[in-house]
Amino acid sequence: MLFESSRIYFRKMTEEDVPIYHKWRNELEVMRTTSSYLDVYTLAETQAFVEQVILGSGTSKSYMIIEKQTQAPIGITSLVQIDRKNRNAECIIDIGDKDYWGKGYGTEALSLLLDYAFFEMNLHRVSLQVFAFNLKAISMYKKIGFKQEGILREFLFREGAWHDLIQMGILKHEYNGKKLNDRGSGVG
């Protein structure tokens, strides 16, 4: 079923999700591997970000990742910069609830998002960006079929050192053979 697997489902993000997103956005350990800017955000700043960037964009789709058994939101995933003419988009995934790290939820959620991107939206290409020190995420992306396309050298200054930003992408025909094969296993 679209937007659903054995352990999770997606629902559209709404303004009611601001408090949980605000909690994740202010959790250093969560944002360390996904955000270029580490800061402490006020609830008003998070509210404005959600309204303008997440909900207010005509070129993005954002979903809360819900764990079925507990009905708890565990993360967020998005397709951003959707280009319908050239059939491509960038994807973002954050498992915000650390209790769900390393249990395959990221792999499962990204597979659902790619199912939607390729088999419903008929996109041709999906890309992402990942910090070079985020080895677990890179391993998951490669397992799903993403290929490294480039490196932005010394892009991020974090914890006193420079780190590269890796550009990765996957084409629809590269994903077809991977559809659902290993959903729910691995890292994420």
XYZ file of C-alpha atoms in Angstrom:
188
model
C 0.000 0.000 0.000
C 1.175 3.517 -0.793
C 2.840 5.246 2.172
C 2.711 2.134 4.343
C 4.957 -0.814 5.166
C 4.863 -3.480 7.830
C 6.112 -1.173 10.614
C 5.493 2.412 9.531
C 3.221 4.694 7.557
C 3.416 8.282 6.354
C 0.976 11.069 6.951
C 1.158 14.638 5.713
C 2.925 16.992 8.059
C 0.639 19.600 9.634
C 1.010 22.565 11.975
C 0.074 20.235 14.847
C 3.451 18.527 14.296
C 5.394 21.679 15.174
C 6.014 20.717 18.847
C 7.547 17.296 18.030
C 9.521 18.735 15.119
C 10.692 21.544 17.406
C 11.963 18.945 19.904
C 13.937 17.114 17.189
C 15.232 20.392 15.731
C 16.730 21.348 19.087
C 18.263 17.920 19.767
C 21.977 18.305 19.004
C 22.570 14.602 18.459
C 19.724 14.443 15.911
C 20.723 17.572 13.982
C 24.492 16.986 14.108
C 24.423 14.625 11.117
C 21.712 16.330 9.065
C 21.781 20.107 9.502
C 24.375 22.571 8.256
C 23.435 25.006 11.003
C 23.417 23.979 14.624
C 21.531 26.378 16.822
C 18.884 26.528 19.508
C 15.567 27.500 17.966
C 12.594 29.129 19.642
C 9.170 27.616 19.131
C 8.222 30.687 17.072
C 11.248 30.157 14.782
C 10.333 26.515 14.295
C 6.699 27.462 13.636
C 7.803 29.965 10.976
C 10.179 27.419 9.402
C 7.442 24.774 9.209
C 4.895 27.224 7.771
C 7.208 28.807 5.192
C 9.670 26.083 4.217
C 7.917 22.776 4.881
C 4.201 23.503 4.431
C 4.420 26.653 2.311
C 6.496 25.309 -0.561
C 4.842 24.394 -3.834
C 7.818 22.255 -4.799
C 8.006 19.937 -1.789
C 6.055 17.191 -0.053
C 6.728 16.409 3.607
C 5.517 13.457 5.632
C 5.709 12.437 9.255
C 6.965 8.881 9.711
C 4.609 7.097 12.116
C 5.472 3.824 13.854
C 2.362 1.641 13.511
C 2.412 -0.217 16.807
C 2.720 2.864 19.031
C 1.251 5.429 16.579
C 4.211 7.627 17.566
C 5.835 10.058 15.126
C 9.463 8.953 14.802
C 10.760 11.169 12.009
C 10.139 13.235 8.926
C 10.842 12.663 5.257
C 10.464 15.004 2.311
C 10.822 15.375 -1.399
C 12.047 18.920 -2.045
C 12.870 20.976 -5.115
C 10.477 18.806 -7.122
C 11.061 19.539 -10.812
C 8.132 17.999 -12.713
C 9.443 18.970 -16.161
C 12.772 17.178 -15.689
C 11.239 14.590 -13.321
C 13.687 14.929 -10.442
C 13.707 15.893 -6.788
C 15.913 15.860 -3.714
C 14.995 13.719 -0.724
C 15.507 14.347 2.974
C 15.014 11.914 5.826
C 15.424 12.401 9.568
C 14.619 9.818 12.198
C 14.123 12.309 15.018
C 13.341 9.840 17.805
C 16.687 8.331 18.808
C 14.955 5.222 20.227
C 14.350 4.180 16.614
C 17.912 4.631 15.355
C 19.786 1.618 14.002
C 16.657 -0.528 13.631
C 16.020 -0.201 9.898
C 13.341 2.489 10.106
C 15.345 4.894 7.943
C 15.742 2.253 5.226
C 12.054 1.437 5.408
C 10.979 5.093 5.243
C 13.336 5.956 2.388
C 12.098 2.935 0.429
C 8.501 4.109 0.873
C 9.450 7.612 -0.248
C 11.259 6.275 -3.324
C 8.310 3.992 -4.146
C 6.143 7.114 -4.210
C 8.691 9.216 -6.106
C 9.331 6.654 -8.840
C 6.110 4.638 -9.125
C 3.458 7.288 -8.421
C 5.062 10.634 -9.284
C 7.003 9.013 -12.145
C 10.200 10.838 -11.266
C 13.332 9.843 -13.143
C 15.950 10.842 -10.557
C 16.129 11.459 -6.825
C 19.181 13.002 -5.181
C 20.364 13.690 -1.659
C 23.233 15.247 0.246
C 25.030 13.664 3.177
C 27.942 14.719 5.345
C 30.991 12.515 4.779
C 31.227 11.621 8.486
C 27.683 10.139 8.482
C 28.890 6.648 7.575
C 25.724 4.807 8.660
C 23.563 6.949 6.397
C 25.976 6.569 3.463
C 25.892 2.791 3.910
C 22.077 2.812 3.918
C 21.900 5.000 0.808
C 24.308 2.726 -1.083
C 22.330 -0.349 0.008
C 19.166 1.175 -1.485
C 21.019 1.922 -4.722
C 22.192 5.531 -4.480
C 25.466 6.290 -6.237
C 27.985 8.957 -5.284
C 27.889 11.721 -7.870
C 30.203 14.291 -6.411
C 31.864 15.825 -3.401
C 31.721 19.378 -2.181
C 35.093 19.520 -0.486
C 35.381 20.990 3.018
C 31.781 22.183 2.850
C 30.962 22.002 6.555
C 32.878 23.219 9.587
C 31.776 21.059 12.508
C 33.439 20.330 15.821
C 36.645 22.134 14.892
C 37.257 20.440 11.524
C 36.231 20.702 7.891
C 34.052 17.954 6.387
C 33.019 17.121 2.837
C 29.416 17.029 1.620
C 28.690 14.045 -0.605
C 26.158 14.339 -3.418
C 24.332 11.080 -4.202
C 21.603 10.145 -6.645
C 19.495 7.238 -7.822
C 17.705 6.786 -11.134
C 14.352 5.067 -11.464
C 15.788 2.097 -13.382
C 18.445 1.638 -10.689
C 15.771 1.442 -8.010
C 13.320 -0.887 -9.746
C 15.210 -4.045 -8.816
C 15.556 -2.941 -5.212
C 11.840 -2.244 -4.605
C 10.885 -3.762 -1.242
C 13.606 -6.427 -1.395
C 15.215 -5.578 1.919
C 12.712 -3.217 3.510
C 12.903 -3.209 7.291
C 16.445 -4.470 7.637
C 19.774 -2.757 7.961
C 20.666 0.614 9.406
C 18.591 3.735 9.592
